C-alpha cells in the first residue's frame, strides 16, 4: 500500500478523503486491538494518529526503550489497510524526565511552578526539554521512517494548548535573544516599548524580563512582544522537531495540529502555516447560538491559512466533550453536519478525538467513535454512515475551495493588542465581533471567506476588517491601495488606532484610516454593560460608540445615533474613494443589527447572494471542487428545490451536496 494519497501536494486523481481518529491502543488490552481493527474497517477508517501521549510507554526510563507494542500496532494497522499519522510523542514528558530535570517545568506569571500530573508541562524554551524531545523524535523517525503504514509525522500535539505562556528563567533568556534579533539596539527597544513612561528605561539587556506579576498595568508593548515571542518559541520547537524528521525522512510530510477554534488565541497560525507540509486543525464546537457558524468560520480560516489548498481535520468530536462547564451531546445529524462542513471548507480528512472512548483517565467522559456503550450505539452507527458518505465524496479530495467575493479579515496582532488591559473597555471581544460579521453575511446568504491580513486581499470585492486595531504604515498603504483599486472596505470601532508597537497614531482616531474613511474621532465613548443606543436605521448598539466628526464632505452618513451621548452624530459612515469605498461602523450591532447595514454595504459593493431567495440565511453555501455544499443552518427542514431542480428537502442539521461540475 502507498500512503502518498495523503502527501501534499496531492495528485487529485489519486486523492481520497481521510477518515479516522486519535488511536490510543496503549490504554487497552491486546485483544481489544483486534476488535478495533474489525470495527475500523466496518466504519471505513483509513488513517489514525498514533502515539501522541506515548512517551512514557516508549521510553520508560532515560536509557530504556520499548518499541515492541508500537511495532505491533503499526504492523496491525498496516495489515488492515490503515495509514498512520505518527506522533513524535513529545507532548507529555514522562515522570522520570521531570524528576531528573525539574527545570523543564513551566513557570506561571506569579512564579509558580506548573507541575506534572496532566500533560504539556514543558517550557518551549528549555534546552534540556528540547534535547530529550529531539532524541525521542530521532528514535521514532529512525525506527518507523520506512514503515509502510507511515503517512505523515505529527509533531508534538496542539503546541501551546496548555503551555503557551511560560515566565521561567529559560523564557526570560530566550525573550532577550528574541528582542535583540528584533531591535538590535537597546535604544530601539526603549523607543518601541515607550520606556520613558513610568521610568522603565533599560540600560542593559539583562534587565529585561517577561511580563511577570507586577503592581498594576504592565507595559503594553512589552506584553505584545511577549505574545509574539511566545508564539515564536513554540514555532521554534515545531521547526526543531521538523528538522530532525526532514533530515531522516525527507519524503514524509510533517504537520502539527493547530487549534483554530473559539478563544484559543496564543498561537499566530497565520505565521505558522508555512512551517508545515500540510495544515491540520483541531476543532471543537462551543455551545450557543453561533456554534455552527463558529465552526464554519474556523474551517474557512483554516482553509485560507492553507492558501486554499486542502487541509486536514485532525480532531473534532462525535458528540460531547469533557472540558466545558456543561458538556452537551450532539443532536442527531450534527456529527455528519459538522464533519461535512469542514470538508466543504477544504478538509481532506475528517478525524476525531478519539477512536475508542477511554474507560479511565481525565477524558473518560469525552465522546469517541466507539462510545462506552460500544458499537451498538447511535454514535457508532452515525460514524459508519459518515464513513460511507465520505467515500462517496472522494471526488472532492485534493480539490480547492472556490473563493468567495466577500471576506472577513482576521488578524492575530489586532486580537492580541485590542484585548490588552488599560483600554477604553475590557469588554471588547475581537473574535466575537469578527464572527458576528461572518454570521451576518451568512444570514444574508452571502458566501464569505475568513482571511489573514497577508492573504491576497485584492481578490475580494467586499472586505470586512472588524476591530483592525493594529495598522502599521504598510498595512494602511495596502488598504488604501485596495480601495483605490476598486475594493470596498468596511471597518469598525477601535480600528486603525495603533502601529506595530502599540503606539497611537496621533491627530484624531482612527489615525491610520482617518483620511480613507473621511472621519475624525476625538474621543472614544464606550458603553456601560446596561447601556443601549438606538440608531435611526432601527438597530441598537452596545459596547462602544465614537464621537465622530465627518471631515470629508463626500462621506455619507448611513445611520445616525438617535439616543445616548452621541445622539445626532454619525454612527455608520461610507465614503467613496478611488474606484472603491471605505465604510465605518462605530458600535457593536451584533449579527441581527449588522445584517441590514451589511445588506446595504454589500449592495454598494455589488456583492449579492448566490443562493435562491428561499434558501438565503437558512442554508450556508460552500463551493469546492465542482460541488455545491448546502448546509442547513437551522433546526427545521428547508426546501432546496430551487437549487436541485427537483422536489427536495434539506433535513434539520442536514448537508446536501450537489455536483455542479467545473473546478
Ligand atoms: C494615579 C497616578 C497617576 C496616574 C493616575 C491615572 O493618580 O498617580 O500617575 O496613573 O492614577 O488615573
Ligand atoms: C485536544 C487534544 C486531545 C484531547 C481533545 C479533547 O484536542 O489534542 O488529546 O484532549 O482535546 O477534546
XYZ file of C-alpha atoms and ligand atoms in Angstrom:
687
model
C 0.000 0.000 0.000
C 1.176 3.513 -0.742
C 0.241 6.333 1.539
C 1.097 9.152 -0.796
C -2.581 9.918 -1.211
C -2.148 11.877 1.983
C 1.023 13.596 0.919
C 0.900 17.130 -0.312
C 0.724 18.380 -2.964
C -1.661 15.629 -3.820
C -2.451 14.355 -7.250
C -6.257 14.886 -7.299
C -6.620 11.770 -9.408
C -5.292 9.666 -6.541
C -6.615 11.680 -3.624
C -9.043 10.227 -1.106
C -10.673 11.704 1.946
C -9.054 10.546 5.159
C -11.301 9.245 7.913
C -10.155 8.260 11.372
C -9.136 9.324 14.839
C -6.500 9.546 17.509
C -5.836 5.943 18.347
C -4.554 5.099 21.833
C -4.137 1.306 21.869
C -1.824 1.525 24.887
C -4.924 2.199 27.014
C -6.369 -1.226 26.137
C -5.504 -4.922 26.467
C -4.228 -6.570 23.309
C -7.448 -8.437 22.432
C -9.289 -5.115 22.133
C -6.892 -4.118 19.328
C -8.338 -6.877 17.146
C -11.853 -5.623 17.827
C -10.621 -2.155 16.950
C -9.327 -3.325 13.562
C -12.576 -5.032 12.677
C -14.679 -2.036 13.731
C -12.364 0.436 11.991
C -12.751 -1.489 8.766
C -16.513 -1.603 9.217
C -16.553 2.172 9.619
C -14.220 2.828 6.691
C -11.408 4.254 8.818
C -8.309 4.690 6.696
C -5.974 6.718 8.918
C -5.238 7.130 12.630
C -2.945 9.339 14.704
C -0.820 7.161 16.908
C 1.461 7.555 19.947
C 0.514 11.159 20.750
C 0.814 10.648 24.505
C 3.058 7.576 24.492
C 6.389 8.979 25.626
C 6.440 7.160 28.982
C 5.403 3.921 27.261
C 8.062 4.164 24.558
C 10.842 5.407 26.832
C 10.056 4.293 30.388
C 13.470 5.462 31.649
C 16.248 7.588 30.219
C 18.030 4.703 28.539
C 15.247 2.156 28.301
C 13.180 1.892 25.146
C 10.128 -0.221 24.420
C 9.066 -0.240 20.805
C 7.573 -3.722 20.705
C 3.990 -2.616 21.319
C 4.284 0.207 18.796
C 5.847 -2.086 16.191
C 2.893 -4.391 16.660
C 0.329 -1.572 16.446
C 1.951 -0.167 13.287
C 2.042 -3.601 11.643
C -1.504 -4.389 12.651
C -2.835 -1.121 11.264
C -0.916 -1.622 8.055
C -2.201 -5.143 7.548
C -5.710 -3.705 7.920
C -5.101 -1.061 5.287
C -4.998 1.818 7.772
C -2.379 4.522 7.419
C -0.668 6.201 10.359
C -0.097 9.835 11.190
C 2.631 9.035 13.674
C 3.241 11.424 16.554
C 6.708 12.343 17.713
C 5.235 11.559 21.160
C 6.776 14.625 22.798
C 3.571 16.220 24.118
C 3.662 14.882 27.661
C 7.088 14.426 29.263
C 7.302 11.303 31.451
C 7.815 11.450 35.226
C 11.428 10.242 35.030
C 12.292 13.263 32.894
C 10.625 15.892 35.065
C 12.094 14.292 38.187
C 15.580 14.238 36.710
C 15.242 17.745 35.219
C 12.606 19.799 37.039
C 13.963 22.831 35.203
C 11.891 21.839 32.164
C 8.658 22.651 34.053
C 6.908 25.893 33.076
C 6.502 28.789 35.492
C 3.394 30.977 35.551
C 3.393 34.766 35.753
C 3.223 34.614 39.532
C 6.354 32.487 39.671
C 4.557 29.246 40.497
C 5.878 26.004 39.051
C 3.480 24.147 36.784
C 3.852 20.574 38.000
C 3.457 17.263 36.161
C 0.220 15.351 36.639
C -1.616 16.346 33.486
C 0.172 16.931 30.163
C 2.198 19.507 28.218
C 4.166 20.511 31.318
C 7.242 21.675 29.466
C 8.900 25.001 28.712
C 9.032 25.731 24.997
C 12.443 27.352 25.533
C 14.029 24.725 27.766
C 17.288 23.457 26.178
C 17.016 20.315 28.329
C 13.492 19.549 27.172
C 14.483 20.237 23.574
C 17.391 17.813 23.782
C 15.212 14.990 25.147
C 12.336 15.696 22.758
C 14.662 15.613 19.758
C 16.255 12.405 20.964
C 12.809 10.783 21.050
C 11.898 12.268 17.666
C 15.102 10.870 16.202
C 14.466 7.441 17.681
C 10.959 7.296 16.217
C 11.997 8.613 12.813
C 14.849 6.108 12.659
C 12.653 3.188 13.613
C 9.493 3.983 11.644
C 10.687 6.230 8.793
C 10.495 3.305 6.381
C 7.363 1.677 7.783
C 4.746 1.207 5.055
C 1.914 2.441 7.330
C 3.578 5.811 7.871
C 1.697 8.561 6.032
C 2.734 11.676 7.934
C 4.533 12.943 11.021
C 2.528 14.609 13.761
C 4.813 16.961 15.690
C 4.055 17.010 19.424
C 0.344 17.816 19.851
C -1.599 21.064 19.873
C 1.540 23.059 20.589
C 0.656 25.761 23.117
C -2.708 24.340 24.158
C -1.624 24.495 27.808
C 1.906 25.914 27.816
C 1.964 28.949 25.557
C 2.922 31.417 28.283
C 5.944 30.460 30.328
C 7.662 33.066 32.556
C 10.630 30.951 33.629
C 14.281 31.989 33.530
C 14.689 29.986 30.312
C 11.873 32.037 28.844
C 13.478 35.264 30.079
C 16.791 34.390 28.419
C 15.093 33.392 25.169
C 12.904 36.510 25.254
C 16.043 38.678 25.465
C 17.590 36.880 22.492
C 14.363 37.308 20.551
C 14.278 41.041 21.399
C 17.916 41.522 20.351
C 17.072 39.971 16.986
C 14.060 42.221 16.609
C 15.526 45.527 17.804
C 19.324 45.135 17.572
C 19.922 48.060 19.934
C 18.579 48.835 23.387
C 17.732 52.341 22.163
C 15.396 50.854 19.562
C 13.785 48.624 22.187
C 13.362 51.520 24.628
C 11.759 53.543 21.857
C 9.435 50.713 20.763
C 8.364 49.980 24.335
C 7.994 53.694 25.191
C 10.036 53.113 28.330
C 10.228 56.806 29.188
C 6.800 56.056 30.671
C 6.956 55.066 34.374
C 10.746 55.025 34.494
C 11.141 51.787 32.590
C 14.226 52.659 30.517
C 16.594 49.703 30.193
C 20.356 50.234 30.326
C 21.301 46.577 29.871
C 19.642 43.638 28.060
C 19.946 41.560 31.218
C 17.388 43.812 32.948
C 14.593 42.696 30.657
C 12.157 40.063 31.895
C 8.872 38.589 30.672
C 5.763 40.446 31.884
C 5.630 38.672 35.245
C 3.324 39.637 38.116
C 3.529 43.427 38.557
C 1.897 46.039 40.774
C -0.590 47.360 38.236
C -0.730 47.712 34.472
C 2.236 46.098 32.724
C 3.862 47.780 29.740
C 1.571 47.055 26.761
C 4.329 46.951 24.128
C 6.242 44.506 26.319
C 3.085 42.389 26.625
C 2.512 42.442 22.882
C 6.112 41.444 22.171
C 5.873 38.673 24.767
C 2.820 37.309 22.945
C 4.735 37.393 19.658
C 7.765 35.806 21.288
C 5.690 33.055 22.940
C 4.072 32.116 19.636
C 7.510 32.122 18.007
C 9.038 29.995 20.776
C 6.530 27.219 20.118
C 7.037 27.630 16.393
C 10.762 27.146 17.019
C 10.018 23.875 18.751
C 7.962 22.766 15.762
C 10.845 23.676 13.471
C 13.371 21.826 15.634
C 11.404 18.554 15.546
C 10.700 19.073 11.863
C 14.415 19.479 11.110
C 15.117 16.024 12.574
C 12.220 14.489 10.633
C 13.242 16.118 7.350
C 16.830 15.010 7.827
C 15.855 11.356 8.353
C 12.665 11.051 6.269
C 12.609 13.858 3.704
C 9.790 12.216 1.746
C 7.329 12.040 4.672
C 5.199 15.166 5.184
C 5.275 16.889 8.552
C 2.322 18.517 10.229
C 1.100 19.531 13.655
C -2.455 20.106 14.772
C -3.430 23.770 15.061
C -6.232 24.927 17.345
C -8.234 27.375 15.287
C -11.301 27.418 17.447
C -13.062 29.626 19.953
C -10.896 31.849 22.091
C -7.637 29.904 21.643
C -5.518 32.879 20.754
C -1.887 32.431 21.775
C -0.539 30.942 18.569
C -0.342 33.104 15.465
C -1.265 30.388 12.985
C -1.166 32.800 10.054
C 2.550 32.864 10.782
C 2.846 29.108 11.407
C 1.059 27.816 8.321
C 4.141 27.921 6.100
C 6.059 25.737 8.575
C 4.076 22.552 7.913
C 3.794 20.415 4.783
C 0.039 20.453 5.169
C -2.139 22.370 7.593
C -4.032 20.335 10.186
C -6.586 21.670 12.635
C -8.483 20.545 15.722
C -11.925 21.993 16.220
C -14.486 21.608 18.977
C -17.852 23.332 18.917
C -18.840 25.600 21.763
C -22.481 25.815 22.796
C -24.507 28.880 21.848
C -26.475 30.391 19.007
C -23.393 30.833 16.788
C -21.896 27.410 17.470
C -22.415 26.190 13.903
C -21.279 29.432 12.301
C -18.192 29.427 14.502
C -17.271 26.010 13.122
C -17.713 27.302 9.587
C -15.682 30.432 10.401
C -12.813 28.369 11.841
C -12.851 25.859 8.996
C -12.848 28.597 6.402
C -9.982 30.433 8.100
C -8.026 27.166 8.293
C -8.509 26.712 4.553
C -7.294 30.216 3.870
C -4.241 29.772 6.085
C -3.541 26.708 3.948
C -3.504 29.084 0.971
C -6.647 27.487 -0.448
C -5.048 24.033 -0.564
C -6.701 21.066 1.043
C -6.080 20.668 4.768
C -6.646 18.022 7.378
C -9.188 17.999 10.211
C -7.119 16.197 12.828
C -9.622 16.216 15.672
C -13.199 17.017 16.425
C -15.815 15.212 18.483
C -18.524 12.732 17.610
C -20.630 14.130 20.454
C -19.939 15.763 23.855
C -16.518 16.859 25.103
C -15.499 16.735 28.769
C -13.847 20.114 29.318
C -16.690 22.624 29.128
C -18.712 23.605 32.208
C -21.646 21.640 30.795
C -20.920 19.128 28.049
C -23.854 18.802 25.710
C -24.246 15.776 23.423
C -24.672 16.431 19.697
C -28.199 16.151 18.299
C -28.898 13.560 15.585
C -27.401 14.779 12.317
C -24.909 17.155 13.902
C -21.981 14.743 13.755
C -22.253 14.446 9.963
C -23.101 18.120 9.519
C -20.052 19.248 11.476
C -17.752 16.858 9.599
C -19.110 17.765 6.175
C -18.891 21.487 6.937
C -15.154 21.020 7.421
C -14.960 19.127 4.118
C -16.961 21.882 2.424
C -14.304 24.349 3.578
C -11.422 22.294 2.253
C -10.705 19.499 4.731
C -9.335 16.375 3.056
C -9.582 14.318 6.212
C -12.177 14.025 8.935
C -10.701 12.695 12.145
C -11.916 12.570 15.705
C -10.612 12.572 19.197
C -10.603 9.619 19.715
C -11.257 6.140 18.331
C -12.403 4.311 21.489
C -13.725 6.250 24.472
C -11.372 5.856 27.436
C -12.652 3.822 30.368
C -10.497 5.792 32.786
C -8.475 8.965 32.949
C -9.351 12.635 32.643
C -11.121 12.232 29.297
C -13.340 9.257 30.081
C -16.494 11.326 29.531
C -15.291 12.691 26.184
C -17.148 11.140 23.269
C -15.349 8.977 20.718
C -16.089 6.976 17.557
C -16.735 3.894 19.699
C -18.517 5.123 22.843
C -18.694 3.421 26.240
C -21.940 1.828 25.034
C -19.981 0.034 22.309
C -20.706 -0.468 18.627
C -24.409 -0.983 19.289
C -24.982 2.749 19.650
C -26.362 5.709 17.732
C -22.912 7.328 17.761
C -21.190 4.371 16.143
C -23.965 3.989 13.568
C -23.592 7.695 12.729
C -19.839 7.126 12.384
C -20.383 4.242 9.950
C -22.836 6.360 7.924
C -20.357 9.196 7.810
C -17.623 6.863 6.546
C -19.892 5.853 3.676
C -20.767 9.469 2.860
C -17.111 10.442 2.807
C -16.249 7.608 0.413
C -18.942 8.893 -1.923
C -17.269 12.321 -1.757
C -13.753 11.195 -2.666
C -14.211 13.271 -5.811
C -13.611 16.484 -3.851
C -10.394 15.238 -2.243
C -7.361 17.292 -3.137
C -9.532 19.930 -4.775
C -9.761 23.560 -3.837
C -12.455 25.688 -2.365
C -13.703 28.417 -4.645
C -13.005 31.782 -3.015
C -15.983 33.973 -2.168
C -16.376 37.607 -3.252
C -16.610 38.811 0.337
C -14.148 38.237 3.157
C -13.711 38.940 6.844
C -10.146 39.851 7.782
C -8.760 38.047 10.815
C -5.600 39.393 12.411
C -3.853 37.861 15.430
C -1.923 41.058 16.207
C -5.170 43.031 16.437
C -6.731 40.270 18.533
C -3.815 40.409 20.961
C -3.482 44.179 21.098
C -7.177 45.121 21.151
C -7.776 42.925 24.198
C -4.855 44.212 26.292
C -5.712 45.807 29.643
C -5.971 49.562 30.397
C -8.200 50.205 27.407
C -11.441 52.176 26.969
C -13.327 48.967 27.841
C -12.308 45.481 28.895
C -15.494 44.054 27.423
C -14.349 44.104 23.810
C -14.059 40.649 22.199
C -12.193 40.662 18.944
C -13.093 37.215 17.658
C -16.740 37.597 18.611
C -17.018 40.790 16.547
C -15.405 39.045 13.561
C -17.755 36.090 13.983
C -20.767 38.424 14.187
C -19.926 39.818 10.761
C -19.494 36.320 9.380
C -22.882 35.301 10.784
C -24.465 38.425 9.319
C -23.016 37.558 5.901
C -24.412 34.029 6.160
C -27.761 35.448 7.323
C -27.865 37.371 4.028
C -26.962 34.230 2.102
C -23.607 35.736 1.127
C -20.710 33.297 0.972
C -17.661 34.712 2.730
C -14.046 33.838 3.350
C -12.114 34.479 6.546
C -8.599 35.563 5.688
C -5.416 36.705 7.418
C -4.082 40.163 6.550
C -1.320 38.544 4.489
C -3.847 36.974 2.066
C -4.361 38.375 -1.453
C -6.972 40.903 -0.349
C -7.423 42.399 -3.846
C -9.291 39.232 -4.857
C -12.298 40.308 -2.757
C -14.895 42.897 -3.741
C -16.005 43.367 -0.150
C -13.564 43.237 2.732
C -14.790 43.481 6.312
C -11.990 44.224 8.773
C -13.598 44.363 12.225
C -11.547 45.876 15.077
C -8.466 46.044 12.867
C -6.698 47.676 15.773
C -3.037 47.309 14.768
C -2.419 49.026 11.476
C 1.270 49.539 10.707
C 2.055 52.019 7.920
C 2.456 49.206 5.387
C -0.973 47.756 6.064
C -2.570 51.217 5.903
C -0.985 51.689 2.473
C -2.239 48.279 1.319
C -5.769 49.109 2.408
C -5.631 52.477 0.630
C -4.415 50.658 -2.478
C -7.188 48.086 -2.111
C -9.837 50.819 -2.053
C -8.198 52.864 -4.810
C -8.238 49.729 -6.951
C -11.978 49.265 -6.551
C -12.239 47.314 -3.292
C -14.946 48.030 -0.760
C -13.561 48.123 2.780
C -15.720 48.005 5.897
C -14.184 48.541 9.310
C -15.373 49.161 12.849
C -14.750 50.810 16.180
C -11.212 50.616 17.639
C -9.668 50.010 14.194
C -6.636 51.824 12.790
C -5.626 53.017 16.262
C -2.019 51.873 16.822
C 1.116 50.868 14.942
C 3.050 47.615 15.418
C 4.473 48.878 18.736
C 1.024 49.656 20.133
C 1.789 53.366 19.725
C -1.224 55.518 18.903
C -1.457 57.201 15.512
C -1.944 60.843 16.538
C -4.163 63.641 15.241
C -7.539 62.011 15.902
C -8.771 58.445 15.560
C -8.724 56.203 13.628
C -5.325 57.630 12.769
C -4.157 55.090 10.222
C -7.520 55.012 8.404
C -8.852 58.518 9.170
C -8.405 60.016 5.726
C -9.554 56.896 3.928
C -12.762 56.890 5.977
C -13.232 60.658 5.826
C -13.991 60.919 9.537
C -12.219 62.033 12.706
C -12.835 60.898 16.274
C -11.645 62.976 19.233
C -12.822 60.657 21.975
C -14.000 57.093 22.313
C -17.347 56.662 24.027
C -17.626 53.078 25.274
C -20.914 51.995 26.818
C -21.612 50.511 30.224
C -22.979 46.953 30.234
C -26.576 48.032 30.641
C -26.388 50.900 28.137
C -28.047 50.632 24.724
C -28.117 53.243 21.985
C -30.679 53.469 19.226
C -29.683 54.189 15.642
C -32.079 55.759 13.161
C -31.948 52.652 10.952
C -33.794 50.687 13.629
C -30.754 48.894 15.044
C -29.363 49.003 18.576
C -25.730 49.451 19.552
C -23.918 48.141 22.623
C -20.343 48.097 23.973
C -18.936 51.069 22.122
C -19.713 54.341 20.402
C -17.478 57.043 18.983
C -17.801 60.806 18.850
C -17.467 61.080 15.090
C -16.885 64.241 13.085
C -17.320 63.836 9.370
C -14.308 65.567 7.850
C -14.768 64.885 4.148
C -17.986 66.299 2.650
C -18.010 63.269 0.334
C -18.538 60.980 3.352
C -22.154 59.844 3.591
C -23.757 59.080 6.911
C -25.675 55.805 6.545
C -27.015 55.764 10.093
C -27.186 58.323 12.909
C -27.332 57.860 16.654
C -30.815 58.632 17.907
C -30.212 58.206 21.631
C -27.314 58.362 24.063
C -24.467 60.848 24.343
C -23.809 60.705 20.594
C -27.424 61.391 19.586
C -27.439 63.426 16.392
C -23.971 62.255 15.403
C -22.903 59.772 12.737
C -22.926 56.082 13.687
C -22.221 54.408 10.318
C -20.385 56.200 7.521
C -19.477 55.427 3.917
C -17.037 57.216 1.680
C -16.468 56.594 -1.983
C -12.731 56.689 -2.672
C -10.965 55.943 -5.930
C -12.800 53.104 -7.612
C -13.924 51.673 -4.258
C -15.215 52.764 -0.874
C -14.487 52.744 2.843
C -17.183 52.342 5.498
C -17.082 52.653 9.286
C -19.389 51.117 11.887
C -18.810 52.752 15.280
C -20.784 50.479 17.589
C -21.406 46.814 18.266
C -24.577 45.814 16.442
C -24.484 42.019 16.754
C -25.430 39.755 13.840
C -29.065 40.898 13.657
C -28.131 44.581 13.612
C -25.262 44.076 11.186
C -27.414 42.289 8.608
C -29.316 45.382 7.339
C -26.146 47.506 7.404
C -24.275 44.807 5.508
C -27.083 44.338 3.020
C -26.684 48.000 2.097
C -22.872 47.905 2.045
C -22.723 44.649 0.063
C -25.188 46.134 -2.422
C -22.926 49.160 -2.863
C -20.040 46.741 -3.467
C -22.097 44.801 -5.996
C -21.887 41.622 -3.921
C -25.072 39.555 -3.879
C -26.163 36.136 -2.680
C -25.548 33.177 -4.991
C -28.447 31.339 -3.343
C -32.077 31.491 -4.478
C -34.161 33.639 -2.137
C -35.882 30.834 -0.158
C -32.516 29.410 0.912
C -30.841 32.665 1.979
C -29.986 32.720 5.643
C -31.317 29.220 6.192
C -28.607 27.484 4.245
C -24.880 28.057 4.122
C -23.299 27.573 0.725
C -19.704 26.444 0.253
C -18.259 25.685 -3.169
C -15.451 23.178 -3.579
C -14.091 21.088 -6.408
C -17.149 21.191 -8.652
C -19.585 20.656 -5.790
C -22.042 22.899 -4.010
C -22.352 22.074 -0.319
C -25.693 23.203 1.101
C -25.605 23.191 4.894
C -28.774 23.647 6.906
C -28.152 26.390 9.464
C -31.472 25.782 11.178
C -33.152 23.061 13.225
C -36.011 22.912 10.694
C -36.321 21.371 7.213
C -35.518 23.694 4.290
C -36.926 23.357 0.789
C -33.922 23.354 -1.559
C -35.800 22.501 -4.758
C -34.764 25.855 -6.216
C -31.148 24.621 -6.285
C -31.570 20.941 -7.033
C -34.216 21.456 -9.733
C -36.379 18.701 -8.271
C -38.536 18.489 -5.155
C -36.042 18.188 -2.315
C -35.836 18.994 1.327
C -32.763 19.538 3.459
C -33.426 17.905 6.815
C -32.646 19.744 10.099
C -28.835 19.923 10.547
C -28.542 18.293 7.129
C -25.941 18.742 4.402
C -26.743 18.202 0.746
C -24.005 18.036 -1.860
C -24.822 18.945 -5.446
C -22.403 18.104 -8.241
C -22.153 21.194 -10.394
C -19.099 20.239 -12.409
C -16.205 22.554 -13.150
C -13.316 23.151 -10.797
C -2.786 57.987 39.794
C -1.320 58.112 39.499
C -1.065 58.721 38.136
C -1.947 58.091 37.082
C -3.366 58.196 37.503
C -4.301 57.614 36.460
O -3.312 59.179 40.206
O -0.650 58.884 40.457
O 0.282 58.510 37.794
O -1.608 56.747 36.972
O -3.551 57.500 38.723
O -5.624 57.713 36.845
C -7.375 18.182 22.345
C -6.271 17.141 22.451
C -6.791 15.760 22.601
C -7.966 15.734 23.522
C -9.027 16.667 22.997
C -10.279 16.632 23.828
O -7.800 18.401 21.070
O -5.391 17.189 21.364
O -5.746 14.969 23.110
O -7.547 16.157 24.779
O -8.524 17.954 23.062
O -11.269 17.493 23.317
